[in-house]
Amino acid sequence: MPIDVVVVDDNEADARLIQRRLRASPKYEFTVRHFLDPAPVWEVFRGRPPDCLLLDYHLAGSTGLDFLARMREANLDVPVIAVTGEGNEDIATEALKLGAGDYLPKARITTESLTRAILNVIEKTDLQRRLHKQQTELQNFVSVVAHDLQQPLAAVRGCIEVVRDFYGNCLDERGRDMLETAVRTNQRMATMVDALLSHSRFGQVSRQLDPVDLDVVLDGVRKNLAQALEDSGGTLHVGRLPAVVGDDMALTRLFQNLVANALKFRGDHAPIVEVTGREADNQAEIVVRDNGIGIDPDRRDEIFLPFRRLHKDRYPGSGVGLATCARIVELHQGEIRVESEVGKGSRFIITLQRPLESAEAGRRGRGRTILVVDDDIAILRLLRSLLEREGFQVETAASVAEARAIQVGNRVDLLVTDLILPGESGFDMIRAIRELNRDLPIIGFSGGGVAQSEISPLLERAHELGADRVLGKPFDRGQLLGAIGDLLSGGSAGEAPEPSPEPVGAGS
């Protein structure tokens, strides 16, 4: 079934360009409706809303931000991509705050980038709708619990305490003990209700799902549990973790519960908790491993149910911590499972969705090697970390001489090089490579005023020598990954053109 796209743009030429880009998609079919004026689009919303709305910033008599604000007031959740010819980061930030799912400068729109962005915001909005439905159902349940359980419990406790305090002298010792037992049992039930309400609240996630850096999440968990780590003599090791899509507060609760449980159910030795992760296509797998008392394999399924406490006589607790974890993962459309043996610790394996753009980059990166050349070691480390996260093999060199030595013994699929280097420059390297290999994609980057919006002498010289793209420092992550993806998938130099038979590396 075709993907229905509405374009709101007062520039006919730009709208036709978007239509051509979408028609060129080899995998997806699009139907495109174009409106010069945003006013008629409200009638479209009242009828059959589109699968995606491409909204220009400059509109007749208003802006795309004004339109987004009205959509927000009307509580419309149509997937929106904001587009503009200006590439202004302030506009992009404001559009995202107002509910746009993505932002694309017109100069960087290609068939691939536009298709990817549309699929991304549609998937993201669909996930948010399902989560919102589940949140509503959960909130209804919370209201029932609050009304139907808490009030009777409070009444019962009040009556018991009155009997104990005013009529206790009429009872013998056994009777008074039974009253105290009733008070404790009632308090236990009230605590369970409070824990259930907490479980319900933390099981909710916000409707705005964004890329979440799990390294930052686990850093917060470490700080929150600093006292528990110190008291238990425990150690928390965190490896490099992939980005995921989700609610950062809910994910913090998820991993905090898992780490806190590992510190509590520790046996007679100091607890050791390890958190590691890996990427698999469009998913991230996170493993939380501990050296605790372990779980009986026959009872592993019970631990994710509310109030199922396997060691209630030895370890205090409400019995909803792991149930909350399971709820959070469920609301993120993920999975959680446990592998464990008694006395040998446990492994909790969580599967969550990765950001779509990152997953696409990972597929492009699989099996590809990128050579990065820069005399700034910090930049080399940054680029290695960034590109390895996206699935690329990375070789680094601090000089042209080192880069040439690496090329001798390694297959290189793409070169990323600083243009200004001590001794032989990036220009020298580009010239030499083009003399030997016309097809190697090359991205040059530099400070010194290199602008994306104008042909500076530096950019012009790099293009003349054969660089396919030139980026300025400090570079934008999305800009770099977009350029790499375009070049490795067959895009050519300069502003993204329509598909053409020209070979990669034939500088324009």
Short mmCIF file of C-alpha atoms in Angstrom, two decimals:
data_model
loop_
_atom_site.label_atom_id
_atom_site.label_comp_id
_atom_site.label_asym_id
_atom_site.label_seq_id
_atom_site.Cartn_x
_atom_site.Cartn_y
_atom_site.Cartn_z
CA MET A 1 0.00 0.00 0.00
CA PRO A 2 1.46 3.41 -0.96
CA ILE A 3 2.71 5.71 1.79
CA ASP A 4 0.55 8.85 1.79
CA VAL A 5 2.63 12.03 2.12
CA VAL A 6 1.34 15.61 2.33
CA VAL A 7 3.80 18.39 1.45
CA VAL A 8 3.09 21.91 2.71
CA ASP A 9 5.44 24.29 0.89
CA ASP A 10 4.79 27.64 -0.82
CA ASN A 11 7.65 26.96 -3.26
CA GLU A 12 6.45 24.89 -6.24
CA ALA A 13 9.97 24.02 -7.35
CA ASP A 14 10.96 22.66 -3.94
CA ALA A 15 7.76 20.61 -3.74
CA ARG A 16 8.39 19.10 -7.19
CA LEU A 17 11.94 18.23 -6.11
CA ILE A 18 10.59 16.34 -3.09
CA GLN A 19 8.14 14.50 -5.35
CA ARG A 20 10.97 13.47 -7.68
CA ARG A 21 13.05 12.27 -4.76
CA LEU A 22 10.21 10.07 -3.50
CA ARG A 23 9.37 8.71 -6.96
CA ALA A 24 12.99 7.62 -7.28
CA SER A 25 12.73 5.30 -4.26
CA PRO A 26 13.50 1.76 -5.44
CA LYS A 27 11.77 0.02 -2.51
CA TYR A 28 8.76 2.12 -1.50
CA GLU A 29 5.77 3.64 -3.28
CA PHE A 30 4.59 7.10 -2.25
CA THR A 31 1.51 9.19 -3.05
CA VAL A 32 2.21 12.90 -2.65
CA ARG A 33 -0.31 15.71 -2.15
CA HIS A 34 1.07 19.25 -2.30
CA PHE A 35 -0.45 22.36 -0.68
CA LEU A 36 0.91 25.87 -1.19
CA ASP A 37 -1.24 27.17 1.68
CA PRO A 38 -1.49 25.36 5.04
CA ALA A 39 -5.17 26.25 5.59
CA PRO A 40 -6.66 23.39 3.46
CA VAL A 41 -4.53 20.85 5.30
CA TRP A 42 -6.86 21.06 8.30
CA GLU A 43 -9.62 19.61 6.12
CA VAL A 44 -7.25 16.77 5.22
CA PHE A 45 -6.71 16.10 8.93
CA ARG A 46 -10.46 15.97 9.51
CA GLY A 47 -10.86 13.43 6.71
CA ARG A 48 -8.06 10.93 6.14
CA PRO A 49 -4.85 12.15 7.81
CA PRO A 50 -1.68 11.40 5.84
CA ASP A 51 0.93 8.89 6.89
CA CYS A 52 3.47 11.73 7.03
CA LEU A 53 3.50 15.53 6.72
CA LEU A 54 6.48 17.37 5.21
CA LEU A 55 6.23 20.91 6.54
CA ASP A 56 8.27 23.82 5.20
CA TYR A 57 9.37 26.58 7.57
CA HIS A 58 8.44 29.49 5.30
CA LEU A 59 4.69 29.52 4.60
CA ALA A 60 2.35 32.14 3.20
CA GLY A 61 1.62 34.55 6.04
CA SER A 62 3.04 32.29 8.76
CA THR A 63 5.70 29.71 9.53
CA GLY A 64 5.87 25.97 9.92
CA LEU A 65 6.43 26.52 13.64
CA ASP A 66 3.06 28.29 13.88
CA PHE A 67 1.42 25.32 12.15
CA LEU A 68 3.14 22.86 14.51
CA ALA A 69 1.96 24.85 17.52
CA ARG A 70 -1.65 24.65 16.26
CA MET A 71 -1.29 20.91 15.69
CA ARG A 72 -0.04 20.53 19.24
CA GLU A 73 -2.98 22.53 20.63
CA ALA A 74 -5.36 20.28 18.65
CA ASN A 75 -3.59 17.18 20.03
CA LEU A 76 -2.87 15.82 16.54
CA ASP A 77 -0.24 13.09 16.33
CA VAL A 78 0.35 13.06 12.56
CA PRO A 79 4.03 12.25 11.86
CA VAL A 80 5.80 15.49 10.83
CA ILE A 81 9.16 16.21 9.22
CA ALA A 82 10.16 19.88 9.27
CA VAL A 83 12.08 21.05 6.19
CA THR A 84 13.76 24.36 5.44
CA GLY A 85 16.22 25.81 3.01
CA GLU A 86 18.13 27.60 5.76
CA GLY A 87 19.60 24.74 7.78
CA ASN A 88 19.06 26.77 10.95
CA GLU A 89 19.69 24.77 14.14
CA ASP A 90 17.46 27.06 16.23
CA ILE A 91 14.54 26.40 13.88
CA ALA A 92 15.24 22.67 14.00
CA THR A 93 15.34 22.63 17.80
CA GLU A 94 12.09 24.58 18.10
CA ALA A 95 10.36 22.33 15.54
CA LEU A 96 11.35 19.21 17.46
CA LYS A 97 10.13 20.75 20.73
CA LEU A 98 6.76 21.45 19.09
CA GLY A 99 6.34 17.83 18.05
CA ALA A 100 8.11 17.34 14.73
CA GLY A 101 9.59 13.87 14.51
CA ASP A 102 12.58 14.89 12.39
CA TYR A 103 14.20 17.84 10.62
CA LEU A 104 15.82 17.98 7.17
CA PRO A 105 17.56 20.93 5.47
CA LYS A 106 16.46 20.98 1.83
CA ALA A 107 20.05 21.07 0.60
CA ARG A 108 20.66 17.65 2.18
CA ILE A 109 17.51 15.90 0.99
CA THR A 110 18.24 12.78 -1.06
CA THR A 111 15.95 9.91 -1.94
CA GLU A 112 17.63 7.78 0.72
CA SER A 113 17.64 10.39 3.49
CA LEU A 114 14.03 11.43 2.83
CA THR A 115 12.74 7.86 2.67
CA ARG A 116 14.62 6.96 5.84
CA ALA A 117 13.25 10.01 7.68
CA ILE A 118 9.65 9.27 6.61
CA LEU A 119 9.84 5.63 7.68
CA ASN A 120 11.46 6.68 10.94
CA VAL A 121 8.78 9.20 11.98
CA ILE A 122 5.94 6.86 10.94
CA GLU A 123 7.38 4.03 13.02
CA LYS A 124 8.08 6.36 15.92
CA THR A 125 4.54 7.80 15.91
CA ASP A 126 2.97 4.35 15.68
CA LEU A 127 4.99 3.23 18.68
CA GLN A 128 3.98 6.34 20.62
CA ARG A 129 0.28 5.73 19.86
CA ARG A 130 0.45 2.17 21.15
CA LEU A 131 2.32 3.26 24.24
CA HIS A 132 -0.21 6.01 24.91
CA LYS A 133 -3.05 3.48 24.69
CA GLN A 134 -1.30 1.23 27.18
CA GLN A 135 -0.60 4.17 29.47
CA THR A 136 -4.29 5.10 29.48
CA GLU A 137 -5.27 1.54 30.39
CA LEU A 138 -2.66 1.51 33.13
CA GLN A 139 -3.83 4.82 34.55
CA ASN A 140 -7.39 3.50 34.75
CA PHE A 141 -6.08 0.52 36.69
CA VAL A 142 -4.15 2.83 39.02
CA SER A 143 -7.31 4.79 39.78
CA VAL A 144 -9.20 1.60 40.66
CA VAL A 145 -6.40 0.47 42.96
CA ALA A 146 -6.21 3.83 44.70
CA HIS A 147 -9.94 3.99 45.35
CA ASP A 148 -10.92 0.37 45.93
CA LEU A 149 -7.94 -0.77 48.02
CA GLN A 150 -6.42 2.15 49.88
CA GLN A 151 -9.60 3.51 51.47
CA PRO A 152 -10.82 0.18 52.94
CA LEU A 153 -7.31 -0.56 54.21
CA ALA A 154 -7.18 2.79 55.96
CA ALA A 155 -10.58 2.17 57.57
CA VAL A 156 -9.58 -1.29 58.78
CA ARG A 157 -6.32 -0.03 60.21
CA GLY A 158 -8.09 2.80 62.00
CA CYS A 159 -10.55 0.41 63.63
CA ILE A 160 -7.81 -1.98 64.72
CA GLU A 161 -5.75 0.83 66.25
CA VAL A 162 -8.78 2.15 68.15
CA VAL A 163 -9.39 -1.31 69.62
CA ARG A 164 -5.71 -1.67 70.51
CA ASP A 165 -5.31 1.78 72.06
CA PHE A 166 -8.63 2.11 73.92
CA TYR A 167 -9.75 -1.45 74.59
CA GLY A 168 -6.41 -3.22 74.80
CA ASN A 169 -6.67 -3.54 78.58
CA CYS A 170 -9.77 -5.69 78.13
CA LEU A 171 -7.73 -8.30 76.26
CA ASP A 172 -5.25 -10.81 77.53
CA GLU A 173 -1.69 -10.99 76.22
CA ARG A 174 -2.65 -13.35 73.41
CA GLY A 175 -5.43 -11.00 72.27
CA ARG A 176 -3.07 -8.01 72.26
CA ASP A 177 -0.53 -10.00 70.22
CA MET A 178 -3.22 -10.81 67.68
CA LEU A 179 -4.10 -7.11 67.40
CA GLU A 180 -0.44 -6.23 66.80
CA THR A 181 -0.30 -8.93 64.12
CA ALA A 182 -3.39 -7.42 62.50
CA VAL A 183 -1.79 -3.94 62.52
CA ARG A 184 1.42 -5.28 60.94
CA THR A 185 -0.51 -7.26 58.33
CA ASN A 186 -2.60 -4.23 57.44
CA GLN A 187 0.54 -2.10 57.16
CA ARG A 188 2.08 -4.76 54.93
CA MET A 189 -0.95 -4.66 52.65
CA ALA A 190 -0.82 -0.85 52.51
CA THR A 191 2.87 -1.05 51.60
CA MET A 192 2.05 -3.53 48.83
CA VAL A 193 -0.60 -1.18 47.43
CA ASP A 194 1.86 1.73 47.50
CA ALA A 195 4.43 -0.45 45.74
CA LEU A 196 1.87 -1.44 43.12
CA LEU A 197 1.03 2.20 42.49
CA SER A 198 4.73 2.95 42.19
CA HIS A 199 5.07 0.03 39.78
CA SER A 200 2.27 1.47 37.66
CA ARG A 201 3.72 4.99 37.65
CA PHE A 202 7.23 3.90 36.73
CA GLY A 203 5.80 1.56 34.12
CA GLN A 204 4.58 4.56 32.17
CA VAL A 205 6.75 6.25 29.57
CA SER A 206 6.36 9.61 27.93
CA ARG A 207 4.76 9.85 24.52
CA GLN A 208 7.90 11.54 23.21
CA LEU A 209 10.34 8.70 22.55
CA ASP A 210 13.82 9.89 21.70
CA PRO A 211 17.26 8.40 21.23
CA VAL A 212 18.67 7.64 24.68
CA ASP A 213 22.37 7.35 25.47
CA LEU A 214 22.56 4.37 27.84
CA ASP A 215 26.06 5.37 28.89
CA VAL A 216 24.51 8.51 30.40
CA VAL A 217 21.67 6.47 31.94
CA LEU A 218 24.08 4.06 33.66
CA ASP A 219 26.20 6.96 34.87
CA GLY A 220 23.08 8.29 36.59
CA VAL A 221 22.34 4.85 38.05
CA ARG A 222 25.86 4.69 39.48
CA LYS A 223 25.39 8.07 41.18
CA ASN A 224 21.94 7.16 42.52
CA LEU A 225 23.24 3.90 44.00
CA ALA A 226 26.57 5.25 45.25
CA GLN A 227 25.64 4.68 48.91
CA ALA A 228 24.32 1.17 48.26
CA LEU A 229 27.53 0.31 46.38
CA GLU A 230 29.62 1.59 49.27
CA ASP A 231 27.55 -0.19 51.94
CA SER A 232 27.65 -3.52 50.12
CA GLY A 233 31.28 -3.25 49.03
CA GLY A 234 29.97 -3.77 45.51
CA THR A 235 31.48 -2.93 42.14
CA LEU A 236 29.62 -1.78 39.03
CA HIS A 237 31.37 -2.28 35.68
CA VAL A 238 29.74 -0.67 32.62
CA GLY A 239 30.93 -1.40 29.09
CA ARG A 240 30.21 0.69 26.01
CA LEU A 241 26.46 0.61 25.41
CA PRO A 242 24.47 1.31 22.23
CA ALA A 243 21.90 4.07 21.90
CA VAL A 244 18.24 3.04 22.12
CA VAL A 245 14.85 4.68 21.57
CA GLY A 246 12.87 5.29 24.73
CA ASP A 247 12.01 7.33 27.79
CA ASP A 248 15.21 8.13 29.68
CA MET A 249 13.52 8.34 33.11
CA ALA A 250 11.82 4.97 32.69
CA LEU A 251 15.03 3.36 31.42
CA THR A 252 16.90 4.78 34.41
CA ARG A 253 14.36 3.08 36.69
CA LEU A 254 14.76 -0.17 34.73
CA PHE A 255 18.52 -0.40 35.14
CA GLN A 256 18.51 1.02 38.65
CA ASN A 257 16.13 -1.74 39.76
CA LEU A 258 18.31 -4.42 38.17
CA VAL A 259 21.54 -3.12 39.67
CA ALA A 260 19.93 -2.55 43.10
CA ASN A 261 18.63 -6.14 43.09
CA ALA A 262 22.10 -7.42 42.25
CA LEU A 263 23.52 -5.51 45.22
CA LYS A 264 20.81 -6.80 47.56
CA PHE A 265 20.73 -10.49 46.60
CA ARG A 266 24.48 -10.85 46.98
CA GLY A 267 25.09 -13.79 49.26
CA ASP A 268 28.10 -13.69 51.59
CA HIS A 269 30.55 -12.03 49.20
CA ALA A 270 30.95 -8.55 47.73
CA PRO A 271 28.65 -8.08 44.75
CA ILE A 272 30.02 -7.52 41.24
CA VAL A 273 27.65 -6.18 38.59
CA GLU A 274 28.55 -5.93 34.90
CA VAL A 275 26.48 -4.12 32.27
CA THR A 276 27.40 -4.75 28.63
CA GLY A 277 25.68 -4.23 25.30
CA ARG A 278 25.78 -5.05 21.62
CA GLU A 279 23.92 -4.06 18.47
CA ALA A 280 21.95 -6.48 16.29
CA ASP A 281 20.32 -4.92 13.22
CA ASN A 282 17.72 -2.45 14.54
CA GLN A 283 17.86 -3.73 18.11
CA ALA A 284 20.16 -3.34 21.08
CA GLU A 285 20.82 -6.17 23.51
CA ILE A 286 21.86 -5.14 27.02
CA VAL A 287 23.08 -7.71 29.56
CA VAL A 288 23.15 -7.09 33.32
CA ARG A 289 25.24 -9.82 34.97
CA ASP A 290 25.83 -10.36 38.70
CA ASN A 291 27.57 -12.84 41.00
CA GLY A 292 24.68 -13.10 43.46
CA ILE A 293 22.70 -15.97 44.93
CA GLY A 294 21.06 -16.88 41.64
CA ILE A 295 17.53 -18.06 40.85
CA ASP A 296 16.04 -21.53 40.76
CA PRO A 297 15.47 -22.28 37.03
CA ASP A 298 12.03 -23.66 37.83
CA ARG A 299 10.96 -20.30 39.25
CA ARG A 300 12.52 -17.90 36.74
CA ASP A 301 9.17 -16.98 35.18
CA GLU A 302 7.75 -15.99 38.57
CA ILE A 303 10.17 -13.19 39.29
CA PHE A 304 8.61 -10.79 36.78
CA LEU A 305 5.17 -11.06 38.41
CA PRO A 306 4.11 -8.50 41.05
CA PHE A 307 4.63 -9.55 44.68
CA ARG A 308 6.42 -12.82 43.87
CA ARG A 309 9.29 -12.80 46.37
CA LEU A 310 11.49 -15.88 46.30
CA HIS A 311 13.50 -15.01 49.46
CA LYS A 312 11.05 -12.99 51.55
CA ASP A 313 12.31 -14.39 54.85
CA ARG A 314 15.92 -13.34 54.22
CA TYR A 315 15.67 -10.22 52.05
CA PRO A 316 13.19 -7.35 52.61
CA GLY A 317 11.35 -5.74 49.72
CA SER A 318 8.01 -5.04 48.08
CA GLY A 319 8.20 -7.70 45.39
CA VAL A 320 7.50 -5.36 42.47
CA GLY A 321 11.00 -4.28 41.39
CA LEU A 322 11.40 -6.86 38.62
CA ALA A 323 7.72 -6.57 37.71
CA THR A 324 8.34 -2.87 37.13
CA CYS A 325 11.34 -3.75 34.94
CA ALA A 326 9.22 -6.10 32.87
CA ARG A 327 6.52 -3.44 32.52
CA ILE A 328 8.97 -0.78 31.36
CA VAL A 329 10.49 -3.11 28.77
CA GLU A 330 7.03 -4.13 27.56
CA LEU A 331 6.01 -0.50 27.08
CA HIS A 332 9.16 0.00 25.01
CA GLN A 333 8.14 -2.94 22.78
CA GLY A 334 11.20 -4.84 23.99
CA GLU A 335 11.91 -8.11 25.76
CA ILE A 336 13.51 -9.13 29.06
CA ARG A 337 14.58 -12.60 30.13
CA VAL A 338 16.85 -14.12 32.74
CA GLU A 339 19.46 -16.88 32.74
CA SER A 340 20.48 -18.10 36.18
CA GLU A 341 21.51 -20.96 38.43
CA VAL A 342 21.34 -21.10 42.20
CA GLY A 343 24.65 -19.94 43.66
CA LYS A 344 26.08 -18.86 40.29
CA GLY A 345 24.59 -15.42 39.74
CA SER A 346 22.16 -14.19 37.11
CA ARG A 347 22.16 -12.65 33.63
CA PHE A 348 19.27 -10.35 32.70
CA ILE A 349 19.08 -9.85 28.94
CA ILE A 350 17.10 -6.83 27.72
CA THR A 351 16.28 -6.16 24.07
CA LEU A 352 15.29 -2.62 23.07
CA GLN A 353 14.83 -0.75 19.79
CA ARG A 354 17.73 1.25 18.36
CA PRO A 355 17.25 4.60 16.62
CA LEU A 356 16.33 3.87 13.00
CA GLU A 357 19.03 6.13 11.56
CA SER A 358 21.67 4.36 13.62
CA ALA A 359 20.42 0.95 12.48
CA GLU A 360 20.58 2.03 8.84
CA ALA A 361 24.12 3.28 9.33
CA GLY A 362 25.05 -0.01 10.96
CA ARG A 363 23.81 -1.97 7.96
CA ARG A 364 25.81 0.29 5.68
CA GLY A 365 28.82 -0.06 7.91
CA ARG A 366 28.87 -3.85 8.07
CA GLY A 367 32.06 -5.07 6.46
CA ARG A 368 33.24 -1.57 5.42
CA THR A 369 36.55 -0.05 6.48
CA ILE A 370 37.07 3.69 6.92
CA LEU A 371 40.51 5.29 7.18
CA VAL A 372 40.55 8.46 9.31
CA VAL A 373 43.51 10.84 9.10
CA ASP A 374 44.00 13.72 11.57
CA ASP A 375 46.91 14.99 13.63
CA ASP A 376 44.55 15.72 16.54
CA ILE A 377 44.48 12.53 18.66
CA ALA A 378 41.23 13.59 20.36
CA ILE A 379 39.49 13.86 16.98
CA LEU A 380 40.83 10.44 15.96
CA ARG A 381 39.46 8.87 19.14
CA LEU A 382 36.12 10.62 18.72
CA LEU A 383 35.70 9.50 15.11
CA ARG A 384 36.80 5.95 15.87
CA SER A 385 34.24 5.69 18.67
CA LEU A 386 31.47 7.21 16.55
CA LEU A 387 32.09 5.08 13.46
CA GLU A 388 32.64 1.81 15.32
CA ARG A 389 29.29 2.35 17.03
CA GLU A 390 27.75 2.47 13.55
CA GLY A 391 29.26 -0.87 12.54
CA PHE A 392 32.33 0.28 10.58
CA GLN A 393 35.87 -1.04 10.84
CA VAL A 394 38.12 1.96 11.52
CA GLU A 395 41.81 2.57 10.85
CA THR A 396 43.40 5.80 12.11
CA ALA A 397 46.52 7.71 11.15
CA ALA A 398 48.06 10.91 12.49
CA SER A 399 49.89 11.78 9.27
CA VAL A 400 49.82 11.16 5.53
CA ALA A 401 52.83 8.84 5.86
CA GLU A 402 51.01 6.66 8.41
CA ALA A 403 47.92 6.62 6.21
CA ARG A 404 49.88 5.41 3.20
CA ALA A 405 51.42 2.62 5.26
CA ILE A 406 47.95 1.51 6.38
CA GLN A 407 46.62 1.53 2.82
CA VAL A 408 49.36 -0.82 1.66
CA GLY A 409 48.15 -3.73 3.80
CA ASN A 410 44.45 -2.98 4.18
CA ARG A 411 41.38 -2.61 2.04
CA VAL A 412 39.91 0.84 2.60
CA ASP A 413 36.35 1.61 1.47
CA LEU A 414 36.30 5.31 2.35
CA LEU A 415 38.77 7.98 3.45
CA VAL A 416 38.01 10.73 5.97
CA THR A 417 40.90 13.18 6.21
CA ASP A 418 41.71 16.55 7.69
CA LEU A 419 42.80 18.93 4.94
CA ILE A 420 45.34 20.81 7.06
CA LEU A 421 48.07 18.46 8.33
CA PRO A 422 51.71 19.05 9.29
CA GLY A 423 54.13 18.10 6.53
CA GLU A 424 52.18 16.58 3.67
CA SER A 425 48.63 17.88 3.76
CA GLY A 426 45.29 16.26 3.18
CA PHE A 427 45.30 17.91 -0.24
CA ASP A 428 48.50 16.04 -1.11
CA MET A 429 46.92 12.78 -0.03
CA ILE A 430 43.75 13.36 -2.03
CA ARG A 431 45.77 14.17 -5.15
CA ALA A 432 47.91 11.04 -4.78
CA ILE A 433 44.92 8.77 -4.18
CA ARG A 434 43.03 10.13 -7.16
CA GLU A 435 46.02 9.40 -9.37
CA LEU A 436 45.87 5.73 -8.28
CA ASN A 437 42.21 5.10 -7.50
CA ARG A 438 39.45 7.23 -8.98
CA ASP A 439 36.70 5.32 -7.17
CA LEU A 440 37.68 5.65 -3.48
CA PRO A 441 35.12 7.92 -1.74
CA ILE A 442 36.86 10.80 0.08
CA ILE A 443 35.51 13.18 2.72
CA GLY A 444 37.72 16.10 3.68
CA PHE A 445 37.16 18.16 6.80
CA SER A 446 38.77 21.24 8.23
CA GLY A 447 38.35 24.29 10.41
CA GLY A 448 39.39 27.63 9.07
CA GLY A 449 35.99 28.80 7.94
CA VAL A 450 34.90 25.98 5.68
CA ALA A 451 31.18 26.57 5.15
CA GLN A 452 28.61 24.17 3.83
CA SER A 453 26.53 26.93 2.25
CA GLU A 454 29.21 28.54 0.09
CA ILE A 455 32.14 27.50 -2.07
CA SER A 456 35.15 28.71 -0.12
CA PRO A 457 38.62 28.57 -1.67
CA LEU A 458 39.45 25.62 0.58
CA LEU A 459 36.35 23.68 -0.41
CA GLU A 460 36.85 24.51 -4.09
CA ARG A 461 40.45 23.31 -3.99
CA ALA A 462 39.46 20.05 -2.27
CA HIS A 463 36.77 19.41 -4.88
CA GLU A 464 39.17 20.16 -7.72
CA LEU A 465 41.58 17.58 -6.34
CA GLY A 466 38.83 14.96 -6.05
CA ALA A 467 37.26 15.15 -2.57
CA ASP A 468 33.61 14.11 -2.72
CA ARG A 469 32.50 16.05 0.37
CA VAL A 470 34.02 18.72 2.61
CA LEU A 471 32.80 19.24 6.19
CA GLY A 472 33.71 21.97 8.63
CA LYS A 473 34.97 21.58 12.20
CA PRO A 474 33.26 21.15 14.55
CA PHE A 475 31.33 18.68 12.40
CA ASP A 476 27.80 17.46 12.99
CA ARG A 477 27.39 13.74 13.67
CA GLY A 478 24.34 13.40 11.44
CA GLN A 479 26.07 15.36 8.68
CA LEU A 480 29.10 13.06 8.75
CA LEU A 481 27.08 9.83 8.86
CA GLY A 482 24.79 11.12 6.12
CA ALA A 483 27.75 11.90 3.87
CA ILE A 484 29.32 8.50 4.53
CA GLY A 485 26.04 6.72 3.85
CA ASP A 486 25.45 8.62 0.61
CA LEU A 487 28.95 7.94 -0.72
CA LEU A 488 28.99 4.25 0.19
CA SER A 489 25.55 3.76 -1.33
CA GLY A 490 26.45 5.53 -4.56
CA GLY A 491 25.86 9.26 -3.96
CA SER A 492 28.12 11.81 -5.68
CA ALA A 493 29.82 14.98 -4.55
CA GLY A 494 28.28 18.25 -3.60
CA GLU A 495 24.59 18.87 -3.00
CA ALA A 496 22.75 15.57 -3.26
CA PRO A 497 21.72 15.14 -6.93
CA GLU A 498 19.17 12.94 -8.61
CA PRO A 499 20.50 9.40 -9.24
CA SER A 500 23.01 9.41 -12.09
CA PRO A 501 25.36 6.91 -13.72
CA GLU A 502 28.48 8.94 -12.84
CA PRO A 503 31.05 6.87 -10.88
CA VAL A 504 31.66 7.64 -7.25
CA GLY A 505 34.71 9.85 -6.88
CA ALA A 506 34.26 11.81 -10.09
CA GLY A 507 34.41 15.19 -8.36
CA SER A 508 31.92 17.78 -9.53
#
